[in-house]
Coordinates of C-alpha atoms and ligand atoms in Angstrom, one line a residue:
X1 CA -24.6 -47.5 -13.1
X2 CA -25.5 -46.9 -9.3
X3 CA -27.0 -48.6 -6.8
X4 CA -30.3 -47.0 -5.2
X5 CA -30.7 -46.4 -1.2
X6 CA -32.3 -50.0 0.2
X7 CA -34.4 -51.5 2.9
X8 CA -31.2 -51.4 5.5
X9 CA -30.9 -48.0 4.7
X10 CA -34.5 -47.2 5.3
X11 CA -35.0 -49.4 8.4
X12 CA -31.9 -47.2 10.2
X13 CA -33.7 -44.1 9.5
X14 CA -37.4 -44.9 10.2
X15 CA -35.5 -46.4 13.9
X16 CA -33.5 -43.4 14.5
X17 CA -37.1 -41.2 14.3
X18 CA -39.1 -43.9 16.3
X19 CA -36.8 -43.9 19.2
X20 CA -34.4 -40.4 19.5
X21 CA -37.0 -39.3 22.1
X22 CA -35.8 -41.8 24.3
X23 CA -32.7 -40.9 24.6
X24 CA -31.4 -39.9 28.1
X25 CA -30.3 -36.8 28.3
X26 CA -28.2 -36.3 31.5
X27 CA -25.0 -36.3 29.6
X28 CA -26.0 -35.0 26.1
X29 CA -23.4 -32.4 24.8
X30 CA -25.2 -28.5 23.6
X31 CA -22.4 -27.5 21.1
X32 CA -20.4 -30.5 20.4
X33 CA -21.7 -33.2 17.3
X34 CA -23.6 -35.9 18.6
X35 CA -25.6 -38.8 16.9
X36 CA -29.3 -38.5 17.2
X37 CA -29.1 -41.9 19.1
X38 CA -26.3 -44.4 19.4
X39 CA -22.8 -44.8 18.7
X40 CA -20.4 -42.9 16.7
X41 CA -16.7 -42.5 16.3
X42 CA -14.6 -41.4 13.2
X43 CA -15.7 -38.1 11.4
X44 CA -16.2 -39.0 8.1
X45 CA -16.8 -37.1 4.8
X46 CA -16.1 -33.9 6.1
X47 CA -16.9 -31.1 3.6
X48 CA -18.0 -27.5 2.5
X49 CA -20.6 -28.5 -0.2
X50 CA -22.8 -26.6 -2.1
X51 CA -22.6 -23.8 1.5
X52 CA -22.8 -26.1 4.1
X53 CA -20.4 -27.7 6.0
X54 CA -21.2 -31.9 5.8
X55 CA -19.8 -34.2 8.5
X56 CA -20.8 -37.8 8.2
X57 CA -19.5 -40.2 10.5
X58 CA -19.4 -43.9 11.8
X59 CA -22.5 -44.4 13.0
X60 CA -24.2 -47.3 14.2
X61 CA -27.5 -46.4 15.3
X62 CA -28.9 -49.4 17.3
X63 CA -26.9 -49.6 20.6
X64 CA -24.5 -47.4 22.1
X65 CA -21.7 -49.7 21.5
X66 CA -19.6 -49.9 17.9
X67 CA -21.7 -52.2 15.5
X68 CA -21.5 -52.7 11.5
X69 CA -21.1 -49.0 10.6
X70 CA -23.6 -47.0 8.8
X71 CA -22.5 -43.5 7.8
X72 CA -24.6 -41.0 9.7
X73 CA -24.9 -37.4 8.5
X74 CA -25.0 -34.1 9.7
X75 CA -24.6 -30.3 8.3
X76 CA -23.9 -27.0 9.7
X77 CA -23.5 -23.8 7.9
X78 CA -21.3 -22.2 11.2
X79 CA -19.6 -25.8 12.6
X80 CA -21.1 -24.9 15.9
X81 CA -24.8 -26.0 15.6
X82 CA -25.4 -28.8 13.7
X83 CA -29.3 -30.5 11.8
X84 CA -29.0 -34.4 11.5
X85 CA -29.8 -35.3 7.9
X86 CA -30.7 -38.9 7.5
X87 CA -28.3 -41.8 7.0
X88 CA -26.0 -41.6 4.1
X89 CA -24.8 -45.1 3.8
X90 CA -25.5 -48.5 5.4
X91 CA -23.8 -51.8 4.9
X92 CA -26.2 -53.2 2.2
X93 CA -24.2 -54.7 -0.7
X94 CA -21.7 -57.6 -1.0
X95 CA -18.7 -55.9 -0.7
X96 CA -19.8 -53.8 2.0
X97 CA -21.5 -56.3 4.0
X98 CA -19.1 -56.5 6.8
X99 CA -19.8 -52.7 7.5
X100 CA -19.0 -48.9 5.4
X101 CA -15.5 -48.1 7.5
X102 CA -14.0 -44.5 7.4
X103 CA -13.4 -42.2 4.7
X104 CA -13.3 -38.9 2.5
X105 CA -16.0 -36.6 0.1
X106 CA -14.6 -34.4 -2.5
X107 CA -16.6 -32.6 -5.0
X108 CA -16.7 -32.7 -8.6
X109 CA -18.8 -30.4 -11.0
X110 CA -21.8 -30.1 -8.7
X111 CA -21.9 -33.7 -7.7
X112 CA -20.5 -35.1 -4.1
X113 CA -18.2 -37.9 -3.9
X114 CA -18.1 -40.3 -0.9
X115 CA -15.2 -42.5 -0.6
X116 CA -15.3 -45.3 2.4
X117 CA -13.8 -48.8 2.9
X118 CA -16.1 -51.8 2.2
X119 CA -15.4 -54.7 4.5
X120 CA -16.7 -58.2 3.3
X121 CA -15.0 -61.3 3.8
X122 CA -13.8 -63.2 0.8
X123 CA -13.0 -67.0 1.4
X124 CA -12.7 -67.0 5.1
X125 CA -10.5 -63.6 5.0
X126 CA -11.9 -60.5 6.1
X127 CA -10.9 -57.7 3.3
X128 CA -11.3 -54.2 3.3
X129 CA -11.6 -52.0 0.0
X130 CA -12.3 -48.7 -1.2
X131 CA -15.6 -47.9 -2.8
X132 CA -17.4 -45.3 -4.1
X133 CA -20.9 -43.4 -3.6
X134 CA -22.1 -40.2 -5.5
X135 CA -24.9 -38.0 -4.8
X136 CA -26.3 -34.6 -6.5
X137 CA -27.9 -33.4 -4.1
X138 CA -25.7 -34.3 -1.2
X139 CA -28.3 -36.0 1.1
X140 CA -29.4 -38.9 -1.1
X141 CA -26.4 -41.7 -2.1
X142 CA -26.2 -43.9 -5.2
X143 CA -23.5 -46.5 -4.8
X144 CA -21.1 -47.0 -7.7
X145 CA -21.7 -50.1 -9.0
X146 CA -18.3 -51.3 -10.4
X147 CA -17.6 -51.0 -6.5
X148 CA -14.7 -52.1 -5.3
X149 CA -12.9 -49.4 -7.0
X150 CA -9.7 -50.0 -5.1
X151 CA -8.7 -53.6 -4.1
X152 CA -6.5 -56.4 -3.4
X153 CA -5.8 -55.7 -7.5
X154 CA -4.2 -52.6 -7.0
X155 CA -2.8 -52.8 -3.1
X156 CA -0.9 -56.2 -4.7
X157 CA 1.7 -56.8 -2.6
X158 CA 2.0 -53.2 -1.1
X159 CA -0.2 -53.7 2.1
X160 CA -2.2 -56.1 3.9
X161 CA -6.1 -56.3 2.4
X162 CA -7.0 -57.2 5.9
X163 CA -5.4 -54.1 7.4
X164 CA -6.3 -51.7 4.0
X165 CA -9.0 -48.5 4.8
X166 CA -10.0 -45.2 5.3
X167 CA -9.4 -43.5 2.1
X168 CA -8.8 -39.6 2.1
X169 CA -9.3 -38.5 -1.7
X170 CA -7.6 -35.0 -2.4
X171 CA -6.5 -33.0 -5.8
X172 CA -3.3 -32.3 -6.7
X173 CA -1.9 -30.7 -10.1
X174 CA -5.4 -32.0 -11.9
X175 CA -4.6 -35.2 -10.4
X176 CA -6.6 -37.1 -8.0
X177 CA -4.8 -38.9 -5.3
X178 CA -6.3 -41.5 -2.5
X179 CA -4.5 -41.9 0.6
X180 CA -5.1 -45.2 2.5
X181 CA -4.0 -46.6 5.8
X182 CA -2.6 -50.2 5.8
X183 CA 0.6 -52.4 7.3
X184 CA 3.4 -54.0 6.8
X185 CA 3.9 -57.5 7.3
X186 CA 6.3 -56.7 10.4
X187 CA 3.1 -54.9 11.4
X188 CA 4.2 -51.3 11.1
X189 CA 2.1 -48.5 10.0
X190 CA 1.8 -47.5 6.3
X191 CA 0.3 -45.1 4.3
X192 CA -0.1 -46.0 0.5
X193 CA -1.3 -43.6 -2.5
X194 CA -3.4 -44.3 -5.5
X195 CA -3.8 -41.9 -8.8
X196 CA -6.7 -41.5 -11.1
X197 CA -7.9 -39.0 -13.1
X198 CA -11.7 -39.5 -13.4
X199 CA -12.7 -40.8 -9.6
X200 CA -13.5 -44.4 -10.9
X201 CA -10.5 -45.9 -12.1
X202 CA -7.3 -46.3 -9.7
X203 CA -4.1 -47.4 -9.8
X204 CA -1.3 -48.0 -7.6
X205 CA 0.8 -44.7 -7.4
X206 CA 3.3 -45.0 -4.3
X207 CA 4.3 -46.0 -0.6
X208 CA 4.1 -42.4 0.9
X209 CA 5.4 -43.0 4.3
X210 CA 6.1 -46.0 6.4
X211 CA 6.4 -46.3 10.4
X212 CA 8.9 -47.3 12.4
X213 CA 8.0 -50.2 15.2
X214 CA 8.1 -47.6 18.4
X215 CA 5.0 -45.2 16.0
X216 CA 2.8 -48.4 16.3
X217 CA 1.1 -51.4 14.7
X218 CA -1.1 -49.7 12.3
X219 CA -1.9 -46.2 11.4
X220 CA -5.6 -45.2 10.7
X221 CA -7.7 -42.2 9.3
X222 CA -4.6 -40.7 7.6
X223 CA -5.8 -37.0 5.9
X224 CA -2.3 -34.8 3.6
X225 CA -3.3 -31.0 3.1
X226 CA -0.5 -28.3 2.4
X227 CA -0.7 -25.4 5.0
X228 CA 1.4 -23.0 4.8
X229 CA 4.2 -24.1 2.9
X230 CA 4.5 -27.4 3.8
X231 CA 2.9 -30.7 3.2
X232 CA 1.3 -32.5 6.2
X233 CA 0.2 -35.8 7.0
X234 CA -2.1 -36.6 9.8
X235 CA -2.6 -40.0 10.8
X236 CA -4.1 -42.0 13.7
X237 CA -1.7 -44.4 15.3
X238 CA -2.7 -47.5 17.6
X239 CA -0.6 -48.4 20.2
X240 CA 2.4 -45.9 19.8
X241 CA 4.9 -46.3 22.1
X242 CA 5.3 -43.5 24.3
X243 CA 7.8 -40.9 24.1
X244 CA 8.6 -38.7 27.4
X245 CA 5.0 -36.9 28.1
X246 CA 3.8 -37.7 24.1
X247 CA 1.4 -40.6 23.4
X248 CA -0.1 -42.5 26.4
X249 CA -3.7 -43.4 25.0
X250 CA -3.9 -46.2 24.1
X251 CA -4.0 -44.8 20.4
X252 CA -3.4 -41.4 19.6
X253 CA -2.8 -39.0 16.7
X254 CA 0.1 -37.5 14.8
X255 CA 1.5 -34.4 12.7
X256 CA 4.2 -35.4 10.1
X257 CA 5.6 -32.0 9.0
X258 CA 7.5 -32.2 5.9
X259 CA 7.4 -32.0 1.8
X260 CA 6.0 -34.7 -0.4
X261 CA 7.9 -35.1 -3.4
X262 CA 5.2 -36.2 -6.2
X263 CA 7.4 -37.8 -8.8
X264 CA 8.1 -40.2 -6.5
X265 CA 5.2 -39.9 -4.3
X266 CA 6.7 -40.3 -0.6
X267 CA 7.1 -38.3 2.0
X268 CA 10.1 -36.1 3.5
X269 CA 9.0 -35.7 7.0
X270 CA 11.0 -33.0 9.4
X271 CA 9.3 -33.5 12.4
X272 CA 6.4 -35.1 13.5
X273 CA 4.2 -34.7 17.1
X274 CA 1.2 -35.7 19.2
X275 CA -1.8 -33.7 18.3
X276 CA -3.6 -33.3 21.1
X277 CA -2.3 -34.4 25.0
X278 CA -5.9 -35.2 26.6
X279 CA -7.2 -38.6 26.8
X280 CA -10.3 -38.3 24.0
X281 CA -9.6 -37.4 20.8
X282 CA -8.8 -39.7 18.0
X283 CA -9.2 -39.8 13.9
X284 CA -9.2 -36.6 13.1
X285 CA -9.8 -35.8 9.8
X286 CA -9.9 -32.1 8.3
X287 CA -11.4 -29.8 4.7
X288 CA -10.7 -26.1 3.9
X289 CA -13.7 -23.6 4.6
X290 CA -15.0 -21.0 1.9
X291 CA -11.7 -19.1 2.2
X292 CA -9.3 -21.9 2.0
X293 CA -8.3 -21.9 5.9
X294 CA -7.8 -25.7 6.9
X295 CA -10.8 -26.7 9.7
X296 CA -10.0 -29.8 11.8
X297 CA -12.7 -32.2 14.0
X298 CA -11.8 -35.5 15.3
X299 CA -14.3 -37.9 17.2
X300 CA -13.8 -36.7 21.1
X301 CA -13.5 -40.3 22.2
X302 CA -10.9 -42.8 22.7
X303 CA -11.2 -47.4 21.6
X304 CA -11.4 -49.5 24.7
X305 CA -12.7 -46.9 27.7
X306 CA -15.8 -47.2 29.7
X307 CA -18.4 -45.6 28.3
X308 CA -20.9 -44.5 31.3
X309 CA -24.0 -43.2 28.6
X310 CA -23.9 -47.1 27.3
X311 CA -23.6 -48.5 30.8
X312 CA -26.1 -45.9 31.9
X313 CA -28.6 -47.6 29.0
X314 CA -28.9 -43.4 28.2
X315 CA -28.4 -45.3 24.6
X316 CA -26.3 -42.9 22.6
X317 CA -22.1 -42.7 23.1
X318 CA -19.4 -40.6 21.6
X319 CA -19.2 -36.7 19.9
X320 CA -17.1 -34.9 18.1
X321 CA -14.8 -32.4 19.3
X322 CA -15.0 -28.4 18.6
X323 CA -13.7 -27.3 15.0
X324 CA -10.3 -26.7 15.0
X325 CA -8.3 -24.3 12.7
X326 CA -5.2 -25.1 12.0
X327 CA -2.0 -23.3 11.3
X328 CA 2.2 -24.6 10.7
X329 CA 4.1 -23.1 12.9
X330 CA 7.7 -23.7 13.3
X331 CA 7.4 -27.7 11.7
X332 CA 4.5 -27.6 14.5
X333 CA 0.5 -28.1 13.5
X334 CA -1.3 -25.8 15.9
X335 CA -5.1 -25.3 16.4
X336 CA -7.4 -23.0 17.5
X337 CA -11.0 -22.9 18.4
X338 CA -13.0 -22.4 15.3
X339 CA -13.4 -18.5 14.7
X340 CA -17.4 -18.9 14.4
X341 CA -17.6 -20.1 17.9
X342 CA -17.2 -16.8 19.3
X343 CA -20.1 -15.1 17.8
X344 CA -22.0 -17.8 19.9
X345 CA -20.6 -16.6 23.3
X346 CA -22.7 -14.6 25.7
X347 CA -20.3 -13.2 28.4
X348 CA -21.2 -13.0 31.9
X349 CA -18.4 -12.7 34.0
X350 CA -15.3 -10.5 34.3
X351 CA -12.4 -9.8 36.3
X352 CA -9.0 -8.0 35.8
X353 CA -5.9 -7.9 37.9
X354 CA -6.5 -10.4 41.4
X355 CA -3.8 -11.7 43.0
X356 CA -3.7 -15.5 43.8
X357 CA -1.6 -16.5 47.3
X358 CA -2.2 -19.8 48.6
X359 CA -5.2 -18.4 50.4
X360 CA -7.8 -19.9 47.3
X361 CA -9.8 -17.3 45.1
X362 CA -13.1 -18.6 44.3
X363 CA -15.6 -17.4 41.3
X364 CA -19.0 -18.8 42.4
X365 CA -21.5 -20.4 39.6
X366 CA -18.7 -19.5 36.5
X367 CA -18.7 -22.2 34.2
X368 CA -22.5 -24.0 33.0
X369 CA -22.9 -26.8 30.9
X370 CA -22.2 -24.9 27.9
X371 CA -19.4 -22.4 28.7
X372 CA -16.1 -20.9 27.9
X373 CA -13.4 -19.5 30.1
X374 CA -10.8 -17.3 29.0
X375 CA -8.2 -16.4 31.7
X376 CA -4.6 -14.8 31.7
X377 CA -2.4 -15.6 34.6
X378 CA 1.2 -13.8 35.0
X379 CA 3.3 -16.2 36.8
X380 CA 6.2 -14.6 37.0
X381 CA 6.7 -14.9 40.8
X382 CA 4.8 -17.8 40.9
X383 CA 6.2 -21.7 41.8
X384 CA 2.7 -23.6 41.1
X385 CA -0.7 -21.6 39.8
X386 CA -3.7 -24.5 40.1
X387 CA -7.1 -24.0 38.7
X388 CA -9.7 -26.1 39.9
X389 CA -12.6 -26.2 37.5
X390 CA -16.5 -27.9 38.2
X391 CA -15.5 -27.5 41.9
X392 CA -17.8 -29.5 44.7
X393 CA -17.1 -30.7 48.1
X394 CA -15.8 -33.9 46.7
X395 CA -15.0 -33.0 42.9
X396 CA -12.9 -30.9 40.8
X397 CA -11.4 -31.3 36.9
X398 CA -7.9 -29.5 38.2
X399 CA -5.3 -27.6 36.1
X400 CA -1.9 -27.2 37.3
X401 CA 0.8 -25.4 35.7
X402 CA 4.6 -25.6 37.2
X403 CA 6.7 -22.8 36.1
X404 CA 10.0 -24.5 37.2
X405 CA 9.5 -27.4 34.9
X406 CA 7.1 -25.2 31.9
X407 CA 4.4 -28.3 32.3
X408 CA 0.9 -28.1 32.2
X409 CA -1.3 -30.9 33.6
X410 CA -4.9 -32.1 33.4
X411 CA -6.5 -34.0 36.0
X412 CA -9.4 -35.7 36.0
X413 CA -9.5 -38.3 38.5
X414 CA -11.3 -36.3 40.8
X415 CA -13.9 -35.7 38.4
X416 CA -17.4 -38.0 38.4
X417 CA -17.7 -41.5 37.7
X418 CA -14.4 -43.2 37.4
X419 CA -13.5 -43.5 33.6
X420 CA -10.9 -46.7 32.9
X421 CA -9.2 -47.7 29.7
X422 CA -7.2 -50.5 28.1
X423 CA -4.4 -48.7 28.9
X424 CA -2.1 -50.5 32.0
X425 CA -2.7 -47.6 34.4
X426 CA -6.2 -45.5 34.5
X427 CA -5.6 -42.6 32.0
X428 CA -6.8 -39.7 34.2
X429 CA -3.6 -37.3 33.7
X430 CA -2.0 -36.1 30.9
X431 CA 0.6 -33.6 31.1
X432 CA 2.4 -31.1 27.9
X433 CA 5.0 -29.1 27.9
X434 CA 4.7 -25.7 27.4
X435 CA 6.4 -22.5 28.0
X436 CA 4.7 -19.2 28.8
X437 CA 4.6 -16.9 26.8
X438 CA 6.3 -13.4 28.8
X439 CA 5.4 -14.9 31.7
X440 CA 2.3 -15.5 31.0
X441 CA -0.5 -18.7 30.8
X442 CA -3.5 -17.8 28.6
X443 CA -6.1 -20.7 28.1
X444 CA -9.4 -20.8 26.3
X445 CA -11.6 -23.6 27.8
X446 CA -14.5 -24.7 26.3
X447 CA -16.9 -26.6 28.5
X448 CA -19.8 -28.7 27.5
X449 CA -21.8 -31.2 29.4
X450 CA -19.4 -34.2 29.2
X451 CA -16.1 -32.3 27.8
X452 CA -13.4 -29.9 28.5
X453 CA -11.1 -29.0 25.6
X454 CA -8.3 -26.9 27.1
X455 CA -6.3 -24.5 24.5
X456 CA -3.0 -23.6 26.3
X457 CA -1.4 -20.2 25.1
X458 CA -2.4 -20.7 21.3
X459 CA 0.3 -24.0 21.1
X460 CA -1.2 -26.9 22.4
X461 CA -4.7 -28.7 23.1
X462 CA -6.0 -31.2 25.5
X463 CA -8.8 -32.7 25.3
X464 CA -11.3 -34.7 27.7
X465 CA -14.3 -36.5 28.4
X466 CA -16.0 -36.9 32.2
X467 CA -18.8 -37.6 33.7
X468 CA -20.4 -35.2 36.5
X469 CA -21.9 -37.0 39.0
X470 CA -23.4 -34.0 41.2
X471 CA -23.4 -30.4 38.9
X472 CA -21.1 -28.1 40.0
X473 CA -19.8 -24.8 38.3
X474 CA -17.4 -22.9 41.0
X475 CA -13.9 -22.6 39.8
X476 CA -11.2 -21.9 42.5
X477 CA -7.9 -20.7 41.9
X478 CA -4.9 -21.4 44.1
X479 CA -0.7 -20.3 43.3
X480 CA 2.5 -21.4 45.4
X481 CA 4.2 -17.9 45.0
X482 CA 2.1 -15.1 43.9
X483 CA 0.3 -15.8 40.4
X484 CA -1.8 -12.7 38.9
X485 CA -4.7 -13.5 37.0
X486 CA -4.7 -10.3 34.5
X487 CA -8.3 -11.4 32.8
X488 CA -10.9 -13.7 34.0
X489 CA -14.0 -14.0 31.5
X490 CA -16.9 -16.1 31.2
X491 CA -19.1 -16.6 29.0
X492 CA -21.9 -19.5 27.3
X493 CA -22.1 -21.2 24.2
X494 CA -25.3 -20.9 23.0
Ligands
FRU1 C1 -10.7 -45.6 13.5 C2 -11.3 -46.8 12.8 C3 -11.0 -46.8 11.4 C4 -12.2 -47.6 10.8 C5 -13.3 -47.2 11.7 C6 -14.3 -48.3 11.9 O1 -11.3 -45.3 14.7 O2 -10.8 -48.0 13.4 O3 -9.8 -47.2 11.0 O4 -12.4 -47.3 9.5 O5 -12.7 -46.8 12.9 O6 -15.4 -47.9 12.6

């Protein structure tokens, strides 16, 4: 038996037409996921379904601040361009009252299967559960009516049913598993697994992995895939402790490299890392394409910053980052920019071979509001090479690399309208370490209206949000010691 769509449903989507007309578009993204109108965070549901790529995602459509959370949905048959499809899911039954949280699709013969976590309060005590909706045609929803399918009954005493959500449903060995974030009472991070064979019917199958109290007070949006030989676990920390140049949001994300044994069902981890060392990007959550290749997004946002498009009343916040594919590579996850980006790039300029002194080299009117920058800098005889990207009398978003200490830097306090967080010190610069790679920097920027995401020699990623307050597009180059840029290309998304 399954519910039909209702009224709450219907009243988001007949708002979402009336008013995304009036939605201010100074800071709207070209090639990066946004909502229609409002607020969204977590990716949700992503899937290759019936050929189209579905995202959904929390969505709440009537303010551009986080309210009970609709799923909103979107498809895309090249992950670059992307047609809203109307609400999947709203918070209209009992056990979903309190709002549909994060969570997973999968597929089963011809029929899509949305997994998200139900939030009601019971008796005074908020609870969160997993429920279930199934569609054929993968627009329209039905939710299951034996909903909760996964509760306080079969967390027990393995979690907190406060703390208990964002179910990622995967296959293994004929077997379906759900992986779900939740604590322990000493308030440490824990992922738990449940088993069933049919989708409706769960049980409790294992603890898989459990943090330690420096990896934070709970972990959200986790998402296991096996790449290349080994089993990973991605997961969404809050308030990590930081470790040397890794984790200073507020919340960040994390790579747990290692082998799952599945008698037991836990988790051998051999090394584990911060995925991405910009300020926005959180909850990642990832599916295979057509050819089995792993494809990553993550909401391009961070909890607790200002948010100048709500302050602004432009009434929409938050997108979602570029597709990322991913790779293992020496117990590392890496990413690149989705491969189907490329076909999308129009170059315009090019240079080869320049030398950069400390007298500045300037490329006038490079990078739009939809643009990608590929450059190659040898810096062999070079102390410090800066870039100085969106460049104005006043402005710049600066890169700096230091070849003494291999650390690359992002710097956005320069950059528009000053962007604070809950974090004790304004987050504007994040720094990785990286080494070149024979002597050489290569970084693949990808630039849209209100986001940089910087790809540093195929290893690392950082990624940023900012807020222009004049347009600008010169880039200026600058090197302590001779750096020589070998290729300089532009090019925009469109
Ligand atoms: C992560 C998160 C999830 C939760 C959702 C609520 O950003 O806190 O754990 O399901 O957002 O919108």
């Amino acid at each position: 038996m399954l519910v039909e769509e209702t009224a709450i449903l219907d009243k988001a989507n007949r708002f979402i037409e009336m008013m995304r007309g009036k939605v201010n578009p100074q800071y709207r993204q070209n090639y990066h996921f946004s909502a229609p109108i409002g607020w969204i965070n977590d990716p949700n549901g992503f899937i290759y379904y019936k050929g189209h790529y579905h995202l959904f995602y929390q969505y709440y459509p009537y303010d551009s601040r986080w309210g009970p959370m609709h799923w909103g949905h979107a498809r895309s048959s090249d992950l670059v361009h992307w047609e809203d499809l109307p609400v999947a899911l709203a918070p209209d039954q009992p056990y979903d009252s309190g709002g549909c949280f994060s969570g997973s699709a999968i597929e089963r013969d011809g029929k899509l299967y949305l997994f998200y976590t139900g939030c009601q309060e019971i008796d005074g005590i908020s609870h969160q559960h997993q429920c279930l909706a199934v569609s054929e045609d993968g627009i329209h929803f039905s939710k299951y009516s034996g909903n909760p399918v996964v509760a306080e009954k079969q967390l027990g005493e393995n979690g907190l049913i406060q703390e208990f959500r964002d179910p990622k449903v995967i296959v293994h060995n004929d077997a379906y598993y759900m992986v779900v974030a939740t604590k322990s009472t000493q308030s440490t991070g824990r992922i738990v697994m449940f088993q069933s064979s049919d989708l409706y019917t769960w049980h409790f199958y294992s603890v898989l992995l459990e943090g330690t109290l420096e990896q934070g007070i709970m972990w959200e949006c986790p998402d296991l895939f096996h790449l290349d030989g080994r089993d990973v676990l991605i997961m969404s920390p809050i308030q990590i402790k930081k470790n040397g140049l890794e984790y200073h949001n507020i919340s960040s994300t994390m790579a747990c490299i290692g082998e799952v044994d599945w008698e037991t069902g836990q988790m051998i981890v051999d090394n584990f890392h911060e995925m991405d060392f910009g300020m926005d990007f959180y909850a990642p959550q990832t599916t295979t394409d057509p050819n089995g290749g792993r494809v990553m997004i993550a909401w391009m946002q961070m909890w607790d910053r200002t948010l100048p498009t709500h302050e602004l009343g432009h009434l929409w916040a938050g997108s979602m980052s570029l597709p990322r594919e991913l790779r293992v590579k020496k117990n590392r996850l890496v990413q690149k920019p989705i491969s189907t980006v490329y076909s999308h790039l129009v170059y315009q300029q090019g240079s080869e071979n320049i030398a950069v002194t400390d007298t500045s080299v300037v490329f006038r009117n490079a990078l739009s509001d939809s643009s990608y920058l590929h450059l190659v800098a040898d810096l062999e005889k070079a102390e410090v090479f800066t870039i100085e990207l969106l460049r104005s009398k006043t402005d710049c978003l600066k890169l700096t690399y230091d070849t003494a200490k291999q650390v690359f830097e992002l710097d956005r306090q320069k950059l528009g309208r000053e962007l604070t967080g809950a974090e004790e010190d304004p987050l504007n610069v994040r720094k990785v370490e990286i080494p070149l790679i024979d002597n050489q920097l290569v970084l693949e920027i990808f630039r849209d209206t209100s986001s940089v995401e910087v790809f540093i020699n195929g290893l690392e990623v950082m990624t940023a949000t900012f807020y222009e307050l004049e347009k600008a597009r010169d880039i200026l180059f600058h090197s302590i010691g001779e750096s020589r840029i070998q290729a300089f290309e532009t090019a925009s998304v469109k």
